[in-house]
XYZ file of C-alpha atoms in Angstrom:
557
model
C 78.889 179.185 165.246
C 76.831 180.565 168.229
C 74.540 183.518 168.000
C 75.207 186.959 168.407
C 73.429 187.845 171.363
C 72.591 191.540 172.260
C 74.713 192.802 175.127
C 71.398 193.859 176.999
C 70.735 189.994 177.564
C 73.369 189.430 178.504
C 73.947 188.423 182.512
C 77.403 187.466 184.471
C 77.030 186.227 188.043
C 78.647 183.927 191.064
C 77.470 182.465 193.691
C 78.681 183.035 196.812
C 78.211 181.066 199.765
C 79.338 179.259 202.980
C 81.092 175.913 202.347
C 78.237 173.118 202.405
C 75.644 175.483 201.408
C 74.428 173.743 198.871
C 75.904 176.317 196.271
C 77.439 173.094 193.747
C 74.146 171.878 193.951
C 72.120 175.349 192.529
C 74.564 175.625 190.027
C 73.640 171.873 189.270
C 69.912 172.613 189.231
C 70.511 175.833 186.780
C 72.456 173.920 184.643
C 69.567 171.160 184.469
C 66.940 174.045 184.179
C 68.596 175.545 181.435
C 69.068 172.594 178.974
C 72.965 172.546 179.310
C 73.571 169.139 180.219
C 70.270 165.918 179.819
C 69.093 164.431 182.411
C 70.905 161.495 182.219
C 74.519 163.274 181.807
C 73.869 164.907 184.918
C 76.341 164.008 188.191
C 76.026 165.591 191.312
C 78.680 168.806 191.493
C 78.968 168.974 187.935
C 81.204 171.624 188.107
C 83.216 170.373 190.664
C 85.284 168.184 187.981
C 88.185 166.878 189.989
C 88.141 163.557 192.252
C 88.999 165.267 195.585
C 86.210 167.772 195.112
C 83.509 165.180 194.438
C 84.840 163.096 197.271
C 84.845 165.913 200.220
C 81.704 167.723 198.643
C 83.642 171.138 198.371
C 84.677 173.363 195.640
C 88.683 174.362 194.900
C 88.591 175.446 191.481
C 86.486 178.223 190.461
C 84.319 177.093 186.906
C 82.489 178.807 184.420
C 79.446 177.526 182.734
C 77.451 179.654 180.168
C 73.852 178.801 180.040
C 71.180 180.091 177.669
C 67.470 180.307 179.376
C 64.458 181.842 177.883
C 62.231 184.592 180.548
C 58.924 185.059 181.101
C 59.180 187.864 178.888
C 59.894 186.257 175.455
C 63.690 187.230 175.833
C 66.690 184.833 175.548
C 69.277 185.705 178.147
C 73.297 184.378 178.393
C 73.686 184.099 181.442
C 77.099 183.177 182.727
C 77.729 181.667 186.002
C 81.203 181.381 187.524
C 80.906 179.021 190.384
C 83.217 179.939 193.340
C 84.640 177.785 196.398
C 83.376 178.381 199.764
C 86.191 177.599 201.849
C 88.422 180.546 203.471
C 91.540 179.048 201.749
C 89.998 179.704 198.409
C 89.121 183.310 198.204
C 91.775 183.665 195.836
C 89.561 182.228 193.616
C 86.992 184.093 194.706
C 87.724 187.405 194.183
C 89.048 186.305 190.806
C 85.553 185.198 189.554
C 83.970 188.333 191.292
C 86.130 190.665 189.099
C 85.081 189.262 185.990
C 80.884 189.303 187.221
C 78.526 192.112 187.610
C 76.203 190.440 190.216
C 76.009 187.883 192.704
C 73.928 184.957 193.893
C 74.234 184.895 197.815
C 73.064 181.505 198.903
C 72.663 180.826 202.747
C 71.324 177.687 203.922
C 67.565 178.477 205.415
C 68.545 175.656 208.414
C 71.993 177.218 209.501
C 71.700 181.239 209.019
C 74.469 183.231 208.271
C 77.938 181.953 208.932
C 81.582 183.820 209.054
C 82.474 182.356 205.498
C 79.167 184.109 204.000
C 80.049 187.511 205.468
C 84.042 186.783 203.801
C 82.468 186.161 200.706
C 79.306 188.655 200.525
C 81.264 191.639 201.367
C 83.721 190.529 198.699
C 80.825 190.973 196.676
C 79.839 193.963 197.765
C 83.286 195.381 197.614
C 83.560 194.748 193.976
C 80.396 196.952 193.448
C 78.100 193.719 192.790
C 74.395 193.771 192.758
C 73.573 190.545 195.310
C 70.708 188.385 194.786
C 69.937 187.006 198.085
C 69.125 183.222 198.102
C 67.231 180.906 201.041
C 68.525 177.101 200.255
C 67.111 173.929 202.279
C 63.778 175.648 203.171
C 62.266 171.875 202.839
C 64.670 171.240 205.974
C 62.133 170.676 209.513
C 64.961 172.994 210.752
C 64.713 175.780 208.608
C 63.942 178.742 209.608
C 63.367 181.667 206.285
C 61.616 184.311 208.159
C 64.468 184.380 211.155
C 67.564 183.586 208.692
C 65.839 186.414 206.435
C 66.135 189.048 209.760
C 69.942 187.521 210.592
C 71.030 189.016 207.035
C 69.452 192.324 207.203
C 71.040 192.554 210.928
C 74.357 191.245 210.228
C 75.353 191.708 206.759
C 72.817 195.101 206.138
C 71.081 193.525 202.934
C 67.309 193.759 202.261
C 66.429 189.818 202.597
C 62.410 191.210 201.875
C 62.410 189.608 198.225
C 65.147 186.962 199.415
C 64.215 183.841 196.596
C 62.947 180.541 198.673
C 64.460 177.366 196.773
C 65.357 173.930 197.861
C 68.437 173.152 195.446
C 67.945 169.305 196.499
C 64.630 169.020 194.972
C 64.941 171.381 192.092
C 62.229 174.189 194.149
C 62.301 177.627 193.009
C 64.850 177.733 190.768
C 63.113 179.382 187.605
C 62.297 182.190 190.237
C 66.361 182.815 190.831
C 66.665 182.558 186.517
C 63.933 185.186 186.948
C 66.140 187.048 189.769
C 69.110 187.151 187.556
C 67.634 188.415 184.705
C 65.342 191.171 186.572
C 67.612 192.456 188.752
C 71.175 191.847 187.634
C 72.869 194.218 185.347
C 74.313 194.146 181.948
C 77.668 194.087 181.336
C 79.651 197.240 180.497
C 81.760 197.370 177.754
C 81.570 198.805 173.876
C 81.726 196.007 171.232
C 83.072 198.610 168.968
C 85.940 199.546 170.958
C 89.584 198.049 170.855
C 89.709 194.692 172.331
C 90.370 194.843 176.153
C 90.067 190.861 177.984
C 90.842 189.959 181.383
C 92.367 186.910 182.092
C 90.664 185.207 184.960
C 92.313 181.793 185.179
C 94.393 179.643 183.404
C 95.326 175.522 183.153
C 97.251 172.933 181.056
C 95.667 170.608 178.901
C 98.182 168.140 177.099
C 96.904 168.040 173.841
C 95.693 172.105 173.402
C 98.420 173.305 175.813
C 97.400 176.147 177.875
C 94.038 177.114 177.889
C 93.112 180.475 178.682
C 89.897 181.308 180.620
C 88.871 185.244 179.612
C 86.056 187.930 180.220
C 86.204 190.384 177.064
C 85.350 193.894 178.970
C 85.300 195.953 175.118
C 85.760 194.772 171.332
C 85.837 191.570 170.440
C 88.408 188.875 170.844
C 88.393 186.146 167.255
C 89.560 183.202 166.123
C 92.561 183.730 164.598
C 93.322 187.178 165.864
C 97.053 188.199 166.993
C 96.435 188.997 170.644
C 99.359 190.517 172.939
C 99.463 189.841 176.782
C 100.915 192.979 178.386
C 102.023 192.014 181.801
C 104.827 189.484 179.949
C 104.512 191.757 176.456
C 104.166 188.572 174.252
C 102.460 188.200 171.588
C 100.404 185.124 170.185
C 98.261 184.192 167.840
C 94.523 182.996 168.651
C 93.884 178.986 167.470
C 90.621 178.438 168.902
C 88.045 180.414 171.037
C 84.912 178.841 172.445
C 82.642 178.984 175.442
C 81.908 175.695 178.406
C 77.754 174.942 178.196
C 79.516 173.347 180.563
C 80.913 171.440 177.450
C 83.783 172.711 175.471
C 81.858 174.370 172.552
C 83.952 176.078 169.760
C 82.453 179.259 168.112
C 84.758 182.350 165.999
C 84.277 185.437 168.460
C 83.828 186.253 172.041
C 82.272 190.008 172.375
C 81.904 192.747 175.198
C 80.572 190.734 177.920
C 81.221 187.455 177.599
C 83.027 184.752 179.030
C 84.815 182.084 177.509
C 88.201 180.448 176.748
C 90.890 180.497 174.120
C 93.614 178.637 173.254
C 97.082 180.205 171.066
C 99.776 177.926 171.503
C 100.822 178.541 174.829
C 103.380 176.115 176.086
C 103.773 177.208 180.083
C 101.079 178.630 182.791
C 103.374 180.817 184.414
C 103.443 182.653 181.367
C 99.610 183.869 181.826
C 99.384 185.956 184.971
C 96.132 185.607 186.425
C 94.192 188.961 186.649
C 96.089 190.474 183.288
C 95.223 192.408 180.087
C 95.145 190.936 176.851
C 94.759 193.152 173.669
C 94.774 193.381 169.811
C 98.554 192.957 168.912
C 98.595 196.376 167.068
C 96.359 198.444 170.012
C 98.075 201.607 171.326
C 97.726 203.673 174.402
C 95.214 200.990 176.580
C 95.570 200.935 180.318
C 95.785 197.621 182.283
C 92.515 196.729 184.031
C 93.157 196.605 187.559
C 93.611 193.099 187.657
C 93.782 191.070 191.337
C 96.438 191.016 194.339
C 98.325 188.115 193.677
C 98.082 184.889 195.761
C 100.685 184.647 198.549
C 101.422 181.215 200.528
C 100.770 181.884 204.424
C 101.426 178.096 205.125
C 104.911 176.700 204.777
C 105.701 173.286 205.400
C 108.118 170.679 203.650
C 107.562 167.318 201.951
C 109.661 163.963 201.294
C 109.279 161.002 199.785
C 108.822 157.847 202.029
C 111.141 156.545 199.831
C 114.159 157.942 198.511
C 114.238 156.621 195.030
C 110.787 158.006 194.598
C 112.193 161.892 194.582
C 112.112 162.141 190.649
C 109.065 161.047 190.775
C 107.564 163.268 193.042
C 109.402 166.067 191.642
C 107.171 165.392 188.198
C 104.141 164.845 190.290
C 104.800 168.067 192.057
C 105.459 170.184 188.571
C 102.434 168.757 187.362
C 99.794 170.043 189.760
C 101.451 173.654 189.545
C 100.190 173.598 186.033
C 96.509 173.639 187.418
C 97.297 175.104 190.336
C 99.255 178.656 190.294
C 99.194 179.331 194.152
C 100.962 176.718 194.937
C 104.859 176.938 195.185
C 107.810 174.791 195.503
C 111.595 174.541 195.735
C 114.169 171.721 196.370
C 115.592 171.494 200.186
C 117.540 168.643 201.328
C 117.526 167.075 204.924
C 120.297 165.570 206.790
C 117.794 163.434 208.327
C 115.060 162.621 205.832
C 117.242 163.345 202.370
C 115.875 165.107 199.262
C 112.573 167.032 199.245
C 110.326 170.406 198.752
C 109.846 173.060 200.873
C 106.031 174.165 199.612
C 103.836 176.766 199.898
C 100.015 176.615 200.447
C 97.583 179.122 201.039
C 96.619 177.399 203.945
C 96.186 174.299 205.889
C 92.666 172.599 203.315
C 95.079 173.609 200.562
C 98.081 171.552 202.097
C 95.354 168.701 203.094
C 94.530 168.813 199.708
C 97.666 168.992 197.933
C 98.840 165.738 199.890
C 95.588 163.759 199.484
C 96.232 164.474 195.729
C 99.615 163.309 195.798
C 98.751 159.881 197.718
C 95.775 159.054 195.452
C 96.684 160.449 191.824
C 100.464 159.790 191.739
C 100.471 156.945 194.150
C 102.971 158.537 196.790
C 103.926 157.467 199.533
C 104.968 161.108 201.490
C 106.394 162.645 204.712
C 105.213 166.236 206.128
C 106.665 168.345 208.357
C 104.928 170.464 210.542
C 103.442 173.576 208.655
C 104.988 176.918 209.674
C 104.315 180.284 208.649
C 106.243 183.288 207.097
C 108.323 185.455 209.983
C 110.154 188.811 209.202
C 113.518 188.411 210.610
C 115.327 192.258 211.307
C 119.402 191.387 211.906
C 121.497 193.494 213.615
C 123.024 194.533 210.680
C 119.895 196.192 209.821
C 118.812 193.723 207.284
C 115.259 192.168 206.912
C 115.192 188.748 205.824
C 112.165 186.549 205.192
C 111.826 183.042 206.738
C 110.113 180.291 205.078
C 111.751 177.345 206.784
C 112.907 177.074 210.411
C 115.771 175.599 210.531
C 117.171 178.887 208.146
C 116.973 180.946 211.307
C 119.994 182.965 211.996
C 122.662 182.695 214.368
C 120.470 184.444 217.532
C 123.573 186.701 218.447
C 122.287 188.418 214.653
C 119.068 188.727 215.482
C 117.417 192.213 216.693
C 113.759 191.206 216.639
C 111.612 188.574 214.499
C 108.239 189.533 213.604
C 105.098 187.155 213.228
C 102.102 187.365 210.951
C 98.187 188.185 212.924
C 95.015 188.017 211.386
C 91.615 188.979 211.701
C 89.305 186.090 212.669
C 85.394 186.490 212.658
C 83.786 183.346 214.732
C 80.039 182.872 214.062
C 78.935 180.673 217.391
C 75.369 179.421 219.471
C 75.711 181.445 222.826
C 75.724 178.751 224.604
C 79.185 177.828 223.568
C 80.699 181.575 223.683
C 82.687 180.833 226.528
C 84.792 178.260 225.803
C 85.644 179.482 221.836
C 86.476 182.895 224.265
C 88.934 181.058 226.216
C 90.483 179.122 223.668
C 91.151 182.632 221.462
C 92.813 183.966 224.810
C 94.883 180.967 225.302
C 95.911 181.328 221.705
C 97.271 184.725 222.318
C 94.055 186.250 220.605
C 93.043 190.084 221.336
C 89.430 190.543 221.177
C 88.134 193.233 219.012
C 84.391 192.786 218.721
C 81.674 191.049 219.837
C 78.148 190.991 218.685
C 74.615 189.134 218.792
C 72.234 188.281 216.088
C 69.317 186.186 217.863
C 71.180 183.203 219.392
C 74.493 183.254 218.172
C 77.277 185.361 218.847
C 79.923 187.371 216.150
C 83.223 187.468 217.732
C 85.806 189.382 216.064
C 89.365 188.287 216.889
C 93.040 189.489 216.111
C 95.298 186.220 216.389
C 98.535 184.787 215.823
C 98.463 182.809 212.686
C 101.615 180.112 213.598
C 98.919 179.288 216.372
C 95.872 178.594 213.792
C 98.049 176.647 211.396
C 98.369 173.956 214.528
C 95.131 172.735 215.860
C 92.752 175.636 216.428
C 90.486 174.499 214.182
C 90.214 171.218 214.954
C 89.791 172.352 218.654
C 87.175 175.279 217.865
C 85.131 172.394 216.356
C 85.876 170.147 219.603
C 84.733 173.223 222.058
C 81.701 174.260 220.072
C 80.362 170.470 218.765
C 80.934 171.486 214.806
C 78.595 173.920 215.605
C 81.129 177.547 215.051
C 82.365 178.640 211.840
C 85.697 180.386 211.011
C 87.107 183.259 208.741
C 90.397 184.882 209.015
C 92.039 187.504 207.010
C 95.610 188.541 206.993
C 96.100 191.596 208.943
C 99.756 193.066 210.041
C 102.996 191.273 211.145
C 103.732 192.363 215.047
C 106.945 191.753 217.359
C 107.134 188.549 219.284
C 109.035 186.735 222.024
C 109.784 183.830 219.405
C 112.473 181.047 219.554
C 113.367 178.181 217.536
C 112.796 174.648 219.317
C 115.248 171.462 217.604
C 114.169 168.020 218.156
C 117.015 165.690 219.010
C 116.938 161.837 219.096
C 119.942 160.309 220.100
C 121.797 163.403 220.788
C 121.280 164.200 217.062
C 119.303 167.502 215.755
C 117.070 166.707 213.059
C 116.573 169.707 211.071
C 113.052 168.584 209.330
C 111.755 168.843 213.422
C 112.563 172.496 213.958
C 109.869 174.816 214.931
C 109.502 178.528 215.667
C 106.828 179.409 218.024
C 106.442 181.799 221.388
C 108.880 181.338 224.220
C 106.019 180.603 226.710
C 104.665 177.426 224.197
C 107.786 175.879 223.590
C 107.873 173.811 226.759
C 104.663 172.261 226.712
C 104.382 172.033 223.342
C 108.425 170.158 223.001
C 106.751 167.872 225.963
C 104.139 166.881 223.429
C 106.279 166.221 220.256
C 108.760 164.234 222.288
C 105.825 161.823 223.734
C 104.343 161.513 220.576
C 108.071 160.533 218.583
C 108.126 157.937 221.771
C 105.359 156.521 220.655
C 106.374 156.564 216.467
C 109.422 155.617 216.806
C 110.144 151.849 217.072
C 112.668 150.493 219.801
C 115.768 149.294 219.147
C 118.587 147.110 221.520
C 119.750 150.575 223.307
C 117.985 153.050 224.866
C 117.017 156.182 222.461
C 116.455 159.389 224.258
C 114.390 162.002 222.538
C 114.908 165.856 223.267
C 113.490 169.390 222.829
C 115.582 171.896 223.022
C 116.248 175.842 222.728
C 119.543 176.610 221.649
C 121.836 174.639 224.398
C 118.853 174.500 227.030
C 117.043 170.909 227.335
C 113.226 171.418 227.781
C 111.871 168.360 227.638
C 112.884 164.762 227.409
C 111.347 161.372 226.783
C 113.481 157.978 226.668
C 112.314 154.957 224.285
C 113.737 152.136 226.776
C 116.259 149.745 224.713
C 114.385 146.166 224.167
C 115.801 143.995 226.665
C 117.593 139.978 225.191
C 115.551 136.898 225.825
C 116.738 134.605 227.765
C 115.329 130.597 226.598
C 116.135 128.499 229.468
């Protein structure tokens, strides 16, 4: 049974940040601070709970923790932090724990200044009406620089960095003054505990032995143990078994009220029956709107997978079901290949998310896997007047039916040093970018970029990373779907098409890039005792051609 704390003390915040930041590590520090783990439970990213996030040092899963701290002035404050990734694939998850705070922590690394991720996620923040907290991390760094980082922020992202909080996460520095931050500048939650129960439903996992737990912020009433609760988006109803709160250990108590954050569990047998971002209320309420809720997640990033190993399909099939209990962005359905058998054609939200997907599948479930190239989602208008959505290339219609195909652009923002403007300039243009903006803070330039996303799922940010020396950060945003000169390139070996090869990309790519698949299957593919020639083509035109010579007898004399 936990306390009933008064609404006024109570505080609900995330931290938002640039990936590597060092925001896993504040929320560590806070959590240490604030008695919710002992010293000697502590791990580095805490939060961060499964094996792929420890292992790269990022954050995929947004996580609550509810900590209790006592202020300078004599008060006891809950204050509830809902940790947030970084990365631009994740701000799903984002603006999912942002709708369910009142304030955020903005955390920019003292050494590094502001980068394109920060300005994603801080005007997220300030979108959603959020009082931000800015936060200097690394100031122990020789690099850093608080007095020059502090100007960057007021010029680029228009916030007053005056009172910004100096802390070294690392070392545990300043971190009562950000507990002070929170409580003195933060506000209280809205909300009437009297009124009928109104939750939101932020997230939402499978647990095998409670089933589906259910991860809620009660905006009015109160939400009990026990209690008959209806979800309105599906119109079921269920009954509540246990309610309870993550300190960040699972602690059972009988009521969540206005304000807080917690979980529940009633029963629930499937995730896909708890929409992310929907209302739950009493079971006999009348006449209660829907809180807004959040866009839904769509995949940008299409590609398809297949077992190494034919036999192993059922069991990637149960792998596969499995992670789309904890994960509901991700999407799959069965395809088949004449070349490569059963599979999935999957969606991601983009290319860390399809990384990370496969990294799980190779380490958790022990899989051995084949990819195909990722591809994105193109409008296809037939003559007939028809608009038809295409996830996998080799679905393209007959061309003779086709009036136009539209592509998806987005809107990149590119934080860079000056001194490497030039080149991340001419590799935008030579990925069909259109420049929109360009601005300097100090040093480093802001470009602003409108680009063809088929052409960043390939290798533009491996090569913006090349050109720059790790030294440029990336954002992107969808934006519109335009018109485009695009074909569909088949790969043939032997005079064969293999479907799983197919590609759609812009008429004046497809030679050089066909040149470069077919030298790279030369050098895959083993040799046999006749010569194998490997082709690119576009419809009956041959653009490109490499031959894996046959391996000639021995003769022992």
């Amino acid at each position: 049974m936990k306390d009933i704390i008064p609404q006024s003390n109570i505080r609900n915040f995330s931290i938002v940040a640039h990936i590597d930041h060092g925001k896993s590590t504040l929320a560590d520090r806070l959590i240490e601070f604030c008695g919710g783990l002992e010293k000697r439970e502590m791990t580095a990213q805490v939060l961060d709970s499964m094996e792929i996030e420890q292992k790269r040092g990022i954050t995929i899963k947004a996580q609550t923790v509810r900590l209790k701290y006592e202020a300078k002035n004599g008060e006891t404050y809950i204050l509830n932090l809902i940790d947030t990734p970084g990365h631009v694939d994740f701000t799903y998850e984002v603006s999912r724990s942002l709708a369910a705070c009142e304030g955020s922590i903005l955390v920019v690394d003292a050494s590094q200044g502001v980068e394109a991720q920060t300005l994603a996620n801080v005007y997220k923040a300030i979108e959603s009406n959020h009082e931000v907290v800015v936060v200097l991390n690394k100031i122990d760094l020789p690099a850093a620089g608080p007095d020059r980082v502090k100007q960057q922020i007021e010029d680029v992202i228009g916030l007053d960095a005056a009172d910004a909080v100096l802390i070294s996460a690392k070392t545990g520095m300043g971190i009562e003054e950000v507990l002070e931050a929170i409580v003195n500048k933060l506000p209280t939650p809205t909300g009437s505990r009297e009124s009928q129960l109104k939750a939101m439903l932020i997230d939402s996992w499978y647990d095998q032995y409670l089933g589906v737990v259910i991860l809620v912020r009660v905006i009015d009433g109160c939400l009990k143990k026990g209690q008959k609760i209806k979800m309105m988006a599906p119109n079921a109803i269920y009954a509540v078994d246990t309610v309870g709160v993550f300190t960040p250990k699972k602690v059972m108590c009988e009521a969540l009220y206005a304000g807080e954050v917690g979980f529940i569990t009633a029963g629930i047998r499937q995730v896909a029956d708890c929409s992310v971002g929907d209302t739950i209320i009493d079971e006999r309420a009348t006449n209660i709107e829907p809180l807004p809720g959040f866009k839904p997640s769509q995949p940008v990033v299409f590609c398809s997978l297949y077992p190494l190993d034919a036999s192993n399909f059922p069991v990637l099939k149960e792998s596969l079901g499995k992670l789309r209990l904890n994960d509901a962005s991700f999407q799959y359905e069965v395809e088949s290949s004449n070349a490569l058998g059963f599979g999935f054609r999957c969606g991601f939200l983009g290319l860390l998310h399809l990384e990370i997907i496969q990294e799980r599948l190779e380490t958790e479930f022990n899989l051995d896997i084949i990819t195909t190239a990722p591809s994105v989602v193109y409008n296809v208008h037939t003559r007939a007047g028809k608009v038809v959505q295409l996830h996998n290339p080799d679905d393209l219609p007959d061309p003779t039916h086709i009036d136009s195909i539209e592509e998806p652009w987005v809107k990149a923002t590119i934080m860079v040093p000056d001194n490497f403007l030039g080149s991340v300039l001419a590799l935008c243009t030579e990925k069909r970018g259109e420049q929109v903006n360009l601005t300097y803070v100090g040093n480093r330039a802001m470009v602003v970029y409108k680009l063809p996303l088929n052409e960043i799922v390939f290798d533009f940010y491996d090569r913006l990373k090349s050109c720059s020396r790790g030294y440029a950060s990336f954002d992107w945003e969808m934006d519109d779907y335009r018109k485009s000169d695009l074909v569909k390139m088949s790969i043939l070996i032997n005079g064969e098409a293999v479907d799983a090869l197919s590609i759609i990309l812009h008429r004046s790519r497809a030679e050089s890039r066909g040149r470069e698949f077919c030298v790279r299957l030369k050098d895959l593919i083993p040799r046999h005792l006749f010569a194998i020639p490997i082709q690119a083509a576009i419809g009956g035109k041959i653009i490109a051609r490499e031959t894996i010579s046959a391996l000639k007898k021995r003769c022992d004399r």
